[in-house]
JSON list of C-alpha atoms and ligand atoms in Angstrom, two decimals:
[
{"chain": "A", "resi": 1, "resn": "MET", "atom": "CA", "xyz": [207.32, -130.37, -21.49]},
{"chain": "A", "resi": 2, "resn": "ASN", "atom": "CA", "xyz": [207.06, -127.59, -24.06]},
{"chain": "A", "resi": 3, "resn": "PHE", "atom": "CA", "xyz": [203.87, -125.86, -25.06]},
{"chain": "A", "resi": 4, "resn": "GLU", "atom": "CA", "xyz": [203.60, -127.43, -28.50]},
{"chain": "A", "resi": 5, "resn": "PHE", "atom": "CA", "xyz": [203.82, -130.94, -27.05]},
{"chain": "A", "resi": 6, "resn": "ALA", "atom": "CA", "xyz": [201.19, -130.13, -24.40]},
{"chain": "A", "resi": 7, "resn": "LEU", "atom": "CA", "xyz": [198.85, -128.88, -27.13]},
{"chain": "A", "resi": 8, "resn": "ASN", "atom": "CA", "xyz": [199.43, -132.00, -29.20]},
{"chain": "A", "resi": 9, "resn": "LEU", "atom": "CA", "xyz": [198.83, -134.22, -26.18]},
{"chain": "A", "resi": 10, "resn": "ALA", "atom": "CA", "xyz": [195.53, -132.46, -25.44]},
{"chain": "A", "resi": 11, "resn": "TRP", "atom": "CA", "xyz": [194.47, -133.00, -29.06]},
{"chain": "A", "resi": 12, "resn": "TRP", "atom": "CA", "xyz": [195.50, -136.69, -29.05]},
{"chain": "A", "resi": 13, "resn": "LEU", "atom": "CA", "xyz": [193.57, -137.26, -25.81]},
{"chain": "A", "resi": 14, "resn": "LEU", "atom": "CA", "xyz": [190.44, -135.53, -27.10]},
{"chain": "A", "resi": 15, "resn": "ALA", "atom": "CA", "xyz": [190.56, -137.25, -30.49]},
{"chain": "A", "resi": 16, "resn": "SER", "atom": "CA", "xyz": [191.13, -140.65, -28.83]},
{"chain": "A", "resi": 17, "resn": "CYS", "atom": "CA", "xyz": [188.17, -140.09, -26.47]},
{"chain": "A", "resi": 18, "resn": "CYS", "atom": "CA", "xyz": [185.87, -139.29, -29.41]},
{"chain": "A", "resi": 19, "resn": "LEU", "atom": "CA", "xyz": [187.11, -142.23, -31.46]},
{"chain": "A", "resi": 20, "resn": "VAL", "atom": "CA", "xyz": [186.74, -144.67, -28.54]},
{"chain": "A", "resi": 21, "resn": "SER", "atom": "CA", "xyz": [183.21, -143.33, -27.98]},
{"chain": "A", "resi": 22, "resn": "PHE", "atom": "CA", "xyz": [182.23, -144.13, -31.59]},
{"chain": "A", "resi": 23, "resn": "ILE", "atom": "CA", "xyz": [183.93, -147.55, -31.47]},
{"chain": "A", "resi": 24, "resn": "GLU", "atom": "CA", "xyz": [182.16, -148.34, -28.17]},
{"chain": "A", "resi": 25, "resn": "HIS", "atom": "CA", "xyz": [178.85, -147.27, -29.71]},
{"chain": "A", "resi": 26, "resn": "GLN", "atom": "CA", "xyz": [179.26, -149.30, -32.90]},
{"chain": "A", "resi": 27, "resn": "VAL", "atom": "CA", "xyz": [180.68, -152.44, -31.26]},
{"chain": "A", "resi": 28, "resn": "HIS", "atom": "CA", "xyz": [177.83, -152.40, -28.74]},
{"chain": "A", "resi": 29, "resn": "ALA", "atom": "CA", "xyz": [175.12, -151.66, -31.34]},
{"chain": "A", "resi": 30, "resn": "GLN", "atom": "CA", "xyz": [176.35, -153.82, -34.25]},
{"chain": "A", "resi": 31, "resn": "LEU", "atom": "CA", "xyz": [178.26, -156.72, -32.66]},
{"chain": "A", "resi": 32, "resn": "MET", "atom": "CA", "xyz": [176.80, -157.10, -29.16]},
{"chain": "A", "resi": 33, "resn": "HIS", "atom": "CA", "xyz": [173.14, -156.54, -30.08]},
{"chain": "A", "resi": 34, "resn": "LYS", "atom": "CA", "xyz": [172.83, -157.91, -33.63]},
{"chain": "A", "resi": 35, "resn": "ARG", "atom": "CA", "xyz": [173.37, -161.15, -35.44]},
{"chain": "A", "resi": 36, "resn": "ASN", "atom": "CA", "xyz": [175.35, -160.20, -38.51]},
{"chain": "A", "resi": 37, "resn": "PHE", "atom": "CA", "xyz": [177.78, -161.37, -41.17]},
{"chain": "A", "resi": 38, "resn": "LEU", "atom": "CA", "xyz": [180.52, -161.91, -38.57]},
{"chain": "A", "resi": 39, "resn": "SER", "atom": "CA", "xyz": [178.45, -163.71, -35.90]},
{"chain": "A", "resi": 40, "resn": "ASN", "atom": "CA", "xyz": [176.89, -166.00, -38.52]},
{"chain": "A", "resi": 41, "resn": "ARG", "atom": "CA", "xyz": [180.35, -167.20, -39.58]},
{"chain": "A", "resi": 42, "resn": "ASP", "atom": "CA", "xyz": [182.55, -166.93, -36.53]},
{"chain": "A", "resi": 43, "resn": "LYS", "atom": "CA", "xyz": [182.01, -168.66, -33.14]},
{"chain": "A", "resi": 44, "resn": "GLY", "atom": "CA", "xyz": [183.89, -165.88, -31.31]},
{"chain": "A", "resi": 45, "resn": "PHE", "atom": "CA", "xyz": [181.60, -163.15, -32.64]},
{"chain": "A", "resi": 46, "resn": "GLU", "atom": "CA", "xyz": [178.52, -165.33, -32.09]},
{"chain": "A", "resi": 47, "resn": "ARG", "atom": "CA", "xyz": [179.62, -165.77, -28.46]},
{"chain": "A", "resi": 48, "resn": "VAL", "atom": "CA", "xyz": [179.99, -161.95, -28.04]},
{"chain": "A", "resi": 49, "resn": "PHE", "atom": "CA", "xyz": [176.41, -161.48, -29.31]},
{"chain": "A", "resi": 50, "resn": "LYS", "atom": "CA", "xyz": [174.91, -164.25, -27.15]},
{"chain": "A", "resi": 51, "resn": "ALA", "atom": "CA", "xyz": [176.83, -163.26, -24.01]},
{"chain": "A", "resi": 52, "resn": "HIS", "atom": "CA", "xyz": [175.59, -159.69, -24.20]},
{"chain": "A", "resi": 53, "resn": "ALA", "atom": "CA", "xyz": [172.21, -159.57, -25.97]},
{"chain": "A", "resi": 54, "resn": "ILE", "atom": "CA", "xyz": [170.88, -162.83, -24.52]},
{"chain": "A", "resi": 55, "resn": "GLU", "atom": "CA", "xyz": [172.71, -163.50, -21.26]},
{"chain": "A", "resi": 56, "resn": "HIS", "atom": "CA", "xyz": [173.46, -159.99, -19.96]},
{"chain": "A", "resi": 57, "resn": "HIS", "atom": "CA", "xyz": [170.25, -158.31, -21.13]},
{"chain": "A", "resi": 58, "resn": "GLY", "atom": "CA", "xyz": [168.20, -161.39, -20.27]},
{"chain": "A", "resi": 59, "resn": "HIS", "atom": "CA", "xyz": [169.48, -161.40, -16.70]},
{"chain": "A", "resi": 60, "resn": "TYR", "atom": "CA", "xyz": [169.12, -157.65, -16.17]},
{"chain": "A", "resi": 61, "resn": "SER", "atom": "CA", "xyz": [165.81, -157.01, -17.94]},
{"chain": "A", "resi": 62, "resn": "ALA", "atom": "CA", "xyz": [163.35, -157.14, -15.03]},
{"chain": "A", "resi": 63, "resn": "MET", "atom": "CA", "xyz": [165.79, -155.75, -12.47]},
{"chain": "A", "resi": 64, "resn": "PHE", "atom": "CA", "xyz": [168.79, -153.49, -12.94]},
{"chain": "A", "resi": 65, "resn": "SER", "atom": "CA", "xyz": [170.89, -154.57, -9.98]},
{"chain": "A", "resi": 66, "resn": "ASP", "atom": "CA", "xyz": [171.34, -157.70, -7.91]},
{"chain": "A", "resi": 67, "resn": "GLU", "atom": "CA", "xyz": [173.65, -159.01, -5.16]},
{"chain": "A", "resi": 68, "resn": "PRO", "atom": "CA", "xyz": [177.41, -158.27, -5.06]},
{"chain": "A", "resi": 69, "resn": "VAL", "atom": "CA", "xyz": [179.51, -160.28, -7.49]},
{"chain": "A", "resi": 70, "resn": "THR", "atom": "CA", "xyz": [180.78, -163.74, -6.56]},
{"chain": "A", "resi": 71, "resn": "PRO", "atom": "CA", "xyz": [184.28, -164.55, -7.92]},
{"chain": "A", "resi": 72, "resn": "GLY", "atom": "CA", "xyz": [184.25, -165.91, -11.48]},
{"chain": "A", "resi": 73, "resn": "GLU", "atom": "CA", "xyz": [180.52, -165.18, -11.95]},
{"chain": "A", "resi": 74, "resn": "ASP", "atom": "CA", "xyz": [179.56, -161.81, -13.30]},
{"chain": "A", "resi": 75, "resn": "LYS", "atom": "CA", "xyz": [176.76, -162.30, -15.89]},
{"chain": "A", "resi": 76, "resn": "GLU", "atom": "CA", "xyz": [178.87, -160.87, -18.73]},
{"chain": "A", "resi": 77, "resn": "ILE", "atom": "CA", "xyz": [179.41, -157.53, -17.02]},
{"chain": "A", "resi": 78, "resn": "ARG", "atom": "CA", "xyz": [183.15, -157.25, -17.57]},
{"chain": "A", "resi": 79, "resn": "LEU", "atom": "CA", "xyz": [185.29, -156.91, -20.70]},
{"chain": "A", "resi": 80, "resn": "ASN", "atom": "CA", "xyz": [188.71, -158.49, -21.14]},
{"chain": "A", "resi": 81, "resn": "VAL", "atom": "CA", "xyz": [191.23, -155.67, -20.62]},
{"chain": "A", "resi": 82, "resn": "HIS", "atom": "CA", "xyz": [194.18, -157.73, -21.90]},
{"chain": "A", "resi": 83, "resn": "LYS", "atom": "CA", "xyz": [192.54, -158.34, -25.27]},
{"chain": "A", "resi": 84, "resn": "ALA", "atom": "CA", "xyz": [191.65, -154.67, -25.79]},
{"chain": "A", "resi": 85, "resn": "PRO", "atom": "CA", "xyz": [194.84, -153.62, -27.66]},
{"chain": "A", "resi": 86, "resn": "ILE", "atom": "CA", "xyz": [194.52, -156.63, -30.02]},
{"chain": "A", "resi": 87, "resn": "LYS", "atom": "CA", "xyz": [190.84, -155.94, -30.80]},
{"chain": "A", "resi": 88, "resn": "THR", "atom": "CA", "xyz": [191.56, -152.30, -31.65]},
{"chain": "A", "resi": 89, "resn": "LEU", "atom": "CA", "xyz": [194.84, -152.98, -33.50]},
{"chain": "A", "resi": 90, "resn": "PRO", "atom": "CA", "xyz": [193.49, -151.99, -36.95]},
{"chain": "A", "resi": 91, "resn": "PHE", "atom": "CA", "xyz": [192.62, -148.52, -35.60]},
{"chain": "A", "resi": 92, "resn": "THR", "atom": "CA", "xyz": [196.00, -148.22, -33.89]},
{"chain": "A", "resi": 93, "resn": "LEU", "atom": "CA", "xyz": [197.83, -149.05, -37.12]},
{"chain": "A", "resi": 94, "resn": "VAL", "atom": "CA", "xyz": [195.93, -146.44, -39.13]},
{"chain": "A", "resi": 95, "resn": "ILE", "atom": "CA", "xyz": [196.55, -143.81, -36.43]},
{"chain": "A", "resi": 96, "resn": "ALA", "atom": "CA", "xyz": [200.24, -144.75, -36.31]},
{"chain": "A", "resi": 97, "resn": "LEU", "atom": "CA", "xyz": [200.47, -143.77, -39.98]},
{"chain": "A", "resi": 98, "resn": "VAL", "atom": "CA", "xyz": [199.55, -140.24, -38.86]},
{"chain": "A", "resi": 99, "resn": "SER", "atom": "CA", "xyz": [201.49, -140.15, -35.58]},
{"chain": "A", "resi": 100, "resn": "TRP", "atom": "CA", "xyz": [203.02, -142.90, -33.45]},
{"chain": "A", "resi": 101, "resn": "GLN", "atom": "CA", "xyz": [202.60, -140.77, -30.32]},
{"chain": "A", "resi": 102, "resn": "TRP", "atom": "CA", "xyz": [198.89, -140.42, -31.01]},
{"chain": "A", "resi": 103, "resn": "ALA", "atom": "CA", "xyz": [198.76, -144.22, -31.53]},
{"chain": "A", "resi": 104, "resn": "LEU", "atom": "CA", "xyz": [200.26, -144.70, -28.04]},
{"chain": "A", "resi": 105, "resn": "VAL", "atom": "CA", "xyz": [197.73, -142.29, -26.51]},
{"chain": "A", "resi": 106, "resn": "PHE", "atom": "CA", "xyz": [194.93, -144.16, -28.33]},
{"chain": "A", "resi": 107, "resn": "VAL", "atom": "CA", "xyz": [196.06, -147.55, -26.97]},
{"chain": "A", "resi": 108, "resn": "ALA", "atom": "CA", "xyz": [196.25, -146.06, -23.45]},
{"chain": "A", "resi": 109, "resn": "MET", "atom": "CA", "xyz": [192.73, -144.65, -23.89]},
{"chain": "A", "resi": 110, "resn": "VAL", "atom": "CA", "xyz": [191.39, -148.06, -25.00]},
{"chain": "A", "resi": 111, "resn": "LEU", "atom": "CA", "xyz": [192.90, -149.67, -21.87]},
{"chain": "A", "resi": 112, "resn": "VAL", "atom": "CA", "xyz": [191.45, -146.92, -19.64]},
{"chain": "A", "resi": 113, "resn": "HIS", "atom": "CA", "xyz": [188.07, -147.38, -21.38]},
{"chain": "A", "resi": 114, "resn": "HIS", "atom": "CA", "xyz": [187.97, -151.15, -20.69]},
{"chain": "A", "resi": 115, "resn": "TRP", "atom": "CA", "xyz": [189.19, -150.68, -17.10]},
{"chain": "A", "resi": 116, "resn": "VAL", "atom": "CA", "xyz": [186.57, -147.98, -16.37]},
{"chain": "A", "resi": 117, "resn": "TRP", "atom": "CA", "xyz": [183.83, -150.03, -18.12]},
{"chain": "A", "resi": 118, "resn": "ASN", "atom": "CA", "xyz": [184.56, -152.97, -15.80]},
{"chain": "A", "resi": 119, "resn": "LYS", "atom": "CA", "xyz": [184.55, -150.81, -12.65]},
{"chain": "A", "resi": 120, "resn": "ILE", "atom": "CA", "xyz": [181.37, -148.86, -13.38]},
{"chain": "A", "resi": 121, "resn": "HIS", "atom": "CA", "xyz": [179.35, -151.61, -15.12]},
{"chain": "A", "resi": 122, "resn": "LEU", "atom": "CA", "xyz": [179.98, -153.86, -12.10]},
{"chain": "A", "resi": 123, "resn": "GLU", "atom": "CA", "xyz": [178.87, -151.16, -9.65]},
{"chain": "A", "resi": 124, "resn": "MET", "atom": "CA", "xyz": [175.74, -150.51, -11.76]},
{"chain": "A", "resi": 125, "resn": "HIS", "atom": "CA", "xyz": [174.55, -154.13, -11.76]},
{"chain": "A", "resi": 126, "resn": "LYS", "atom": "CA", "xyz": [176.14, -155.33, -8.53]},
{"chain": "A", "resi": 127, "resn": "PRO", "atom": "CA", "xyz": [176.31, -152.28, -6.24]},
{"chain": "A", "resi": 128, "resn": "GLU", "atom": "CA", "xyz": [178.87, -152.45, -3.45]},
{"chain": "A", "resi": 129, "resn": "GLY", "atom": "CA", "xyz": [179.01, -148.73, -2.66]},
{"chain": "A", "resi": 130, "resn": "ARG", "atom": "CA", "xyz": [182.42, -148.29, -4.32]},
{"chain": "A", "resi": 131, "resn": "VAL", "atom": "CA", "xyz": [184.07, -144.85, -3.67]},
{"chain": "A", "resi": 132, "resn": "PHE", "atom": "CA", "xyz": [182.86, -143.41, -6.98]},
{"chain": "A", "resi": 133, "resn": "SER", "atom": "CA", "xyz": [179.26, -144.63, -6.54]},
{"chain": "A", "resi": 134, "resn": "THR", "atom": "CA", "xyz": [178.00, -141.23, -5.36]},
{"chain": "A", "resi": 135, "resn": "TRP", "atom": "CA", "xyz": [179.95, -139.07, -7.84]},
{"chain": "A", "resi": 136, "resn": "GLY", "atom": "CA", "xyz": [177.87, -137.04, -10.31]},
{"chain": "A", "resi": 137, "resn": "PRO", "atom": "CA", "xyz": [179.57, -138.30, -13.49]},
{"chain": "A", "resi": 138, "resn": "TYR", "atom": "CA", "xyz": [179.12, -141.93, -12.34]},
{"chain": "A", "resi": 139, "resn": "LEU", "atom": "CA", "xyz": [175.42, -141.36, -11.59]},
{"chain": "A", "resi": 140, "resn": "PHE", "atom": "CA", "xyz": [175.01, -139.79, -15.05]},
{"chain": "A", "resi": 141, "resn": "LEU", "atom": "CA", "xyz": [176.57, -142.87, -16.69]},
{"chain": "A", "resi": 142, "resn": "ALA", "atom": "CA", "xyz": [174.53, -145.22, -14.48]},
{"chain": "A", "resi": 143, "resn": "ARG", "atom": "CA", "xyz": [171.28, -143.49, -15.54]},
{"chain": "A", "resi": 144, "resn": "HIS", "atom": "CA", "xyz": [172.42, -143.60, -19.20]},
{"chain": "A", "resi": 145, "resn": "HIS", "atom": "CA", "xyz": [173.00, -147.36, -18.89]},
{"chain": "A", "resi": 146, "resn": "TYR", "atom": "CA", "xyz": [169.81, -147.94, -16.86]},
{"chain": "A", "resi": 147, "resn": "LEU", "atom": "CA", "xyz": [167.84, -146.54, -19.82]},
{"chain": "A", "resi": 148, "resn": "HIS", "atom": "CA", "xyz": [169.83, -148.81, -22.20]},
{"chain": "A", "resi": 149, "resn": "HIS", "atom": "CA", "xyz": [168.49, -151.83, -20.33]},
{"chain": "A", "resi": 150, "resn": "VAL", "atom": "CA", "xyz": [164.94, -150.43, -20.65]},
{"chain": "A", "resi": 151, "resn": "HIS", "atom": "CA", "xyz": [165.46, -149.48, -24.32]},
{"chain": "A", "resi": 152, "resn": "PRO", "atom": "CA", "xyz": [168.16, -151.82, -25.76]},
{"chain": "A", "resi": 153, "resn": "ASN", "atom": "CA", "xyz": [168.12, -149.90, -29.07]},
{"chain": "A", "resi": 154, "resn": "LYS", "atom": "CA", "xyz": [169.19, -146.68, -27.29]},
{"chain": "A", "resi": 155, "resn": "ASN", "atom": "CA", "xyz": [172.15, -145.51, -25.17]},
{"chain": "A", "resi": 156, "resn": "PHE", "atom": "CA", "xyz": [174.92, -147.74, -26.54]},
{"chain": "A", "resi": 157, "resn": "ASN", "atom": "CA", "xyz": [177.68, -145.74, -24.86]},
{"chain": "A", "resi": 158, "resn": "VAL", "atom": "CA", "xyz": [178.72, -146.88, -21.39]},
{"chain": "A", "resi": 159, "resn": "VAL", "atom": "CA", "xyz": [181.95, -144.99, -20.64]},
{"chain": "A", "resi": 160, "resn": "PHE", "atom": "CA", "xyz": [182.06, -142.08, -23.13]},
{"chain": "A", "resi": 161, "resn": "PRO", "atom": "CA", "xyz": [178.46, -140.94, -23.77]},
{"chain": "A", "resi": 162, "resn": "PHE", "atom": "CA", "xyz": [179.31, -138.82, -26.81]},
{"chain": "A", "resi": 163, "resn": "ALA", "atom": "CA", "xyz": [178.42, -140.86, -29.90]},
{"chain": "A", "resi": 164, "resn": "ASP", "atom": "CA", "xyz": [174.86, -141.50, -28.62]},
{"chain": "A", "resi": 165, "resn": "TYR", "atom": "CA", "xyz": [174.20, -137.74, -28.71]},
{"chain": "A", "resi": 166, "resn": "VAL", "atom": "CA", "xyz": [175.88, -137.22, -32.09]},
{"chain": "A", "resi": 167, "resn": "LEU", "atom": "CA", "xyz": [174.06, -140.19, -33.67]},
{"chain": "A", "resi": 168, "resn": "GLY", "atom": "CA", "xyz": [170.72, -139.43, -31.97]},
{"chain": "A", "resi": 169, "resn": "THR", "atom": "CA", "xyz": [170.45, -142.76, -30.12]},
{"chain": "A", "resi": 170, "resn": "ASN", "atom": "CA", "xyz": [170.19, -141.16, -26.65]},
{"chain": "A", "resi": 171, "resn": "ALA", "atom": "CA", "xyz": [167.06, -142.03, -24.64]},
{"chain": "A", "resi": 172, "resn": "LYS", "atom": "CA", "xyz": [165.18, -139.34, -22.76]},
{"chain": "A", "resi": 173, "resn": "ALA", "atom": "CA", "xyz": [163.80, -140.56, -19.44]},
{"chain": "A", "resi": 174, "resn": "THR", "atom": "CA", "xyz": [160.04, -140.42, -18.84]},
{"chain": "A", "resi": 175, "resn": "ALA", "atom": "CA", "xyz": [158.65, -139.37, -15.46]},
{"chain": "A", "resi": 176, "resn": "SER", "atom": "CA", "xyz": [158.15, -142.99, -14.38]},
{"chain": "A", "resi": 177, "resn": "GLU", "atom": "CA", "xyz": [161.68, -143.93, -15.49]},
{"chain": "A", "resi": 178, "resn": "LYS", "atom": "CA", "xyz": [163.03, -140.99, -13.46]},
{"chain": "A", "resi": 179, "resn": "LEU", "atom": "CA", "xyz": [161.14, -142.28, -10.42]},
{"chain": "A", "resi": 180, "resn": "ASP", "atom": "CA", "xyz": [162.56, -145.78, -10.97]},
{"chain": "A", "resi": 181, "resn": "MET", "atom": "CA", "xyz": [166.10, -144.38, -11.19]},
{"chain": "A", "resi": 182, "resn": "HIS", "atom": "CA", "xyz": [165.46, -142.29, -8.09]},
{"chain": "A", "resi": 183, "resn": "GLY", "atom": "CA", "xyz": [164.35, -145.47, -6.30]},
{"chain": "A", "resi": 184, "resn": "LEU", "atom": "CA", "xyz": [167.66, -147.13, -7.24]},
{"chain": "A", "resi": 185, "resn": "GLY", "atom": "CA", "xyz": [169.61, -144.17, -5.85]},
{"chain": "A", "resi": 186, "resn": "LEU", "atom": "CA", "xyz": [170.79, -143.08, -9.31]},
{"chain": "A", "resi": 187, "resn": "LEU", "atom": "CA", "xyz": [168.85, -139.80, -9.48]},
{"chain": "A", "resi": 188, "resn": "PRO", "atom": "CA", "xyz": [168.93, -137.38, -6.54]},
{"chain": "A", "resi": 189, "resn": "LEU", "atom": "CA", "xyz": [165.65, -135.39, -6.39]},
{"chain": "A", "resi": 190, "resn": "SER", "atom": "CA", "xyz": [164.36, -132.59, -4.19]},
{"chain": "A", "resi": 191, "resn": "GLY", "atom": "CA", "xyz": [160.99, -133.02, -2.46]},
{"chain": "A", "resi": 192, "resn": "THR", "atom": "CA", "xyz": [159.37, -130.69, -4.99]},
{"chain": "A", "resi": 193, "resn": "GLU", "atom": "CA", "xyz": [160.80, -132.55, -8.00]},
{"chain": "A", "resi": 194, "resn": "LEU", "atom": "CA", "xyz": [159.73, -135.87, -6.50]},
{"chain": "A", "resi": 195, "resn": "ARG", "atom": "CA", "xyz": [156.12, -134.72, -5.96]},
{"chain": "A", "resi": 196, "resn": "TYR", "atom": "CA", "xyz": [156.04, -133.22, -9.46]},
{"chain": "A", "resi": 197, "resn": "LEU", "atom": "CA", "xyz": [157.14, -136.53, -11.03]},
{"chain": "A", "resi": 198, "resn": "GLN", "atom": "CA", "xyz": [154.74, -138.59, -8.90]},
{"chain": "A", "resi": 199, "resn": "HIS", "atom": "CA", "xyz": [151.94, -136.29, -10.01]},
{"chain": "A", "resi": 200, "resn": "ALA", "atom": "CA", "xyz": [152.98, -136.64, -13.69]},
{"chain": "A", "resi": 201, "resn": "VAL", "atom": "CA", "xyz": [153.06, -140.45, -13.44]},
{"chain": "A", "resi": 202, "resn": "VAL", "atom": "CA", "xyz": [149.58, -140.63, -11.91]},
{"chain": "A", "resi": 203, "resn": "LYS", "atom": "CA", "xyz": [148.15, -138.59, -14.82]},
{"chain": "A", "resi": 204, "resn": "VAL", "atom": "CA", "xyz": [149.70, -140.81, -17.54]},
{"chain": "A", "resi": 205, "resn": "PRO", "atom": "CA", "xyz": [148.20, -144.35, -17.51]},
{"chain": "A", "resi": 206, "resn": "ALA", "atom": "CA", "xyz": [150.80, -147.11, -17.10]},
{"chain": "A", "resi": 207, "resn": "GLY", "atom": "CA", "xyz": [152.28, -148.41, -20.35]},
{"chain": "A", "resi": 208, "resn": "LYS", "atom": "CA", "xyz": [151.67, -145.19, -22.27]},
{"chain": "A", "resi": 209, "resn": "ASN", "atom": "CA", "xyz": [155.26, -143.91, -22.05]},
{"chain": "B", "resi": 301, "resn": "ZN", "atom": "ZN1", "xyz": [174.53, -153.71, -18.44]},
{"chain": "B", "resi": 302, "resn": "ZN", "atom": "ZN1", "xyz": [173.56, -153.78, -24.40]},
{"chain": "B", "resi": 303, "resn": "ZN", "atom": "ZN1", "xyz": [161.81, -144.70, -21.78]}
]
């Protein structure tokens, strides 16, 4: 592998990550959380909206996690990996006009995105102590998604939390939210940090965050 190819590959990977982050953000914000032109006319899009905004968020509004998943029943946690390349085909075609190698990297990134989404989203809502469940990056994503379920108009990224920060839709956790996440095992805290947060929550009356 020569140097020029390695440099190109790094660029294709980075550009694909960023693009997938923005697609994830917009699909989640515009199609999964809103009734729109498409969902008013097409049963498939209407089903995507209802499955996520009503079924998934309805089920996981009061609590963030429940019992391990039973086969065939996952409360709309998982995406269909096989359909991913079809859904993103328009993007792939435009990218292929620039570079077919980049288009291949993009398709691979979309598949990785869907595969990772399924693994981590399942562990978030139906914890089974999977190997990655104690890794820092996973805990960061789990906290990001926990706050999405508290504030459904924030934190639309699940796998690549980049677009939320660029577009200003990232939620900042309050002291009581930090304590809740700590209680779920998503936020490791030292004794000092824990007492500081408990103190902060006592001073702010409930419902004022
Ligand atoms: Zn969720
Ligand atoms: Zn959502
Ligand atoms: Zn909040």
